[in-house]
Amino acid sequence: MTLNHREYTQWREGLTVKTVIEENHFTWPKLVVRQNGKVVWPEEYEQTTLQATDALEIIHLLGGG
């Protein structure tokens, strides 16, 4: 599995998006999460399991003017 285009060596069976966010201390309130290019919504984090071949992207959403 990759996380933000880098190999994620802590992958294990049953790993969820929520667990990856917690273990990697993504604490920003607004995150954009994509699994293999498909958006994963916050209400899906706990149920979305990851496979060893997945590409996961977690990006802090910033805005300004």
GROMACS .gro file of C-alpha atoms in nm:
model
   65
    1MET     CA    1   0.000   0.000   0.000
    2THR     CA    2   0.108   0.357  -0.052
    3LEU     CA    3   0.018   0.661   0.153
    4ASN     CA    4   0.066   0.994  -0.023
    5HIS     CA    5   0.284   0.829  -0.289
    6ARG     CA    6   0.517   0.661  -0.037
    7GLU     CA    7   0.525   0.298   0.066
    8TYR     CA    8   0.322   0.239   0.383
    9THR     CA    9   0.499  -0.036   0.573
   10GLN     CA   10   0.244  -0.064   0.856
   11TRP     CA   11  -0.024  -0.217   0.634
   12ARG     CA   12  -0.202  -0.515   0.792
   13GLU     CA   13  -0.518  -0.712   0.732
   14GLY     CA   14  -0.831  -0.519   0.836
   15LEU     CA   15  -0.661  -0.176   0.832
   16THR     CA   16  -0.913   0.107   0.789
   17VAL     CA   17  -0.884   0.465   0.670
   18LYS     CA   18  -0.973   0.583   1.022
   19THR     CA   19  -0.685   0.384   1.171
   20VAL     CA   20  -0.435   0.527   0.919
   21ILE     CA   21  -0.553   0.880   0.999
   22GLU     CA   22  -0.516   0.820   1.375
   23GLU     CA   23  -0.181   0.640   1.358
   24ASN     CA   24  -0.029   0.908   1.136
   25HIS     CA   25  -0.165   1.196   1.344
   26PHE     CA   26  -0.367   1.364   1.071
   27THR     CA   27  -0.545   1.607   1.303
   28TRP     CA   28  -0.649   1.882   1.062
   29PRO     CA   29  -1.028   1.918   1.076
   30LYS     CA   30  -1.071   1.920   0.697
   31LEU     CA   31  -0.914   1.626   0.513
   32VAL     CA   32  -0.954   1.502   0.159
   33VAL     CA   33  -0.911   1.125   0.140
   34ARG     CA   34  -0.885   0.926  -0.183
   35GLN     CA   35  -0.849   0.552  -0.214
   36ASN     CA   36  -0.730   0.452  -0.561
   37GLY     CA   37  -0.849   0.788  -0.694
   38LYS     CA   38  -1.199   0.761  -0.544
   39VAL     CA   39  -1.305   1.004  -0.271
   40VAL     CA   40  -1.371   0.850   0.072
   41TRP     CA   41  -1.614   1.061   0.276
   42PRO     CA   42  -1.563   1.108   0.653
   43GLU     CA   43  -1.866   0.893   0.739
   44GLU     CA   44  -1.698   0.606   0.548
   45TYR     CA   45  -1.355   0.621   0.721
   46GLU     CA   46  -1.435   0.355   0.981
   47GLN     CA   47  -1.584   0.104   0.736
   48THR     CA   48  -1.335   0.149   0.451
   49THR     CA   49  -1.074  -0.126   0.471
   50LEU     CA   50  -0.750  -0.103   0.281
   51GLN     CA   51  -0.580  -0.364   0.066
   52ALA     CA   52  -0.205  -0.415   0.024
   53THR     CA   53  -0.229  -0.286  -0.335
   54ASP     CA   54  -0.421   0.036  -0.256
   55ALA     CA   55  -0.300   0.389  -0.317
   56LEU     CA   56  -0.427   0.612  -0.036
   57GLU     CA   57  -0.399   0.990  -0.038
   58ILE     CA   58  -0.478   1.204   0.267
   59ILE     CA   59  -0.451   1.576   0.207
   60HIS     CA   60  -0.513   1.871   0.437
   61LEU     CA   61  -0.774   2.097   0.281
   62LEU     CA   62  -0.673   2.462   0.304
   63GLY     CA   63  -0.856   2.770   0.196
   64GLY     CA   64  -0.795   3.137   0.200
   65GLY     CA   65  -0.846   3.453   0.017
   0.00000   0.00000   0.00000
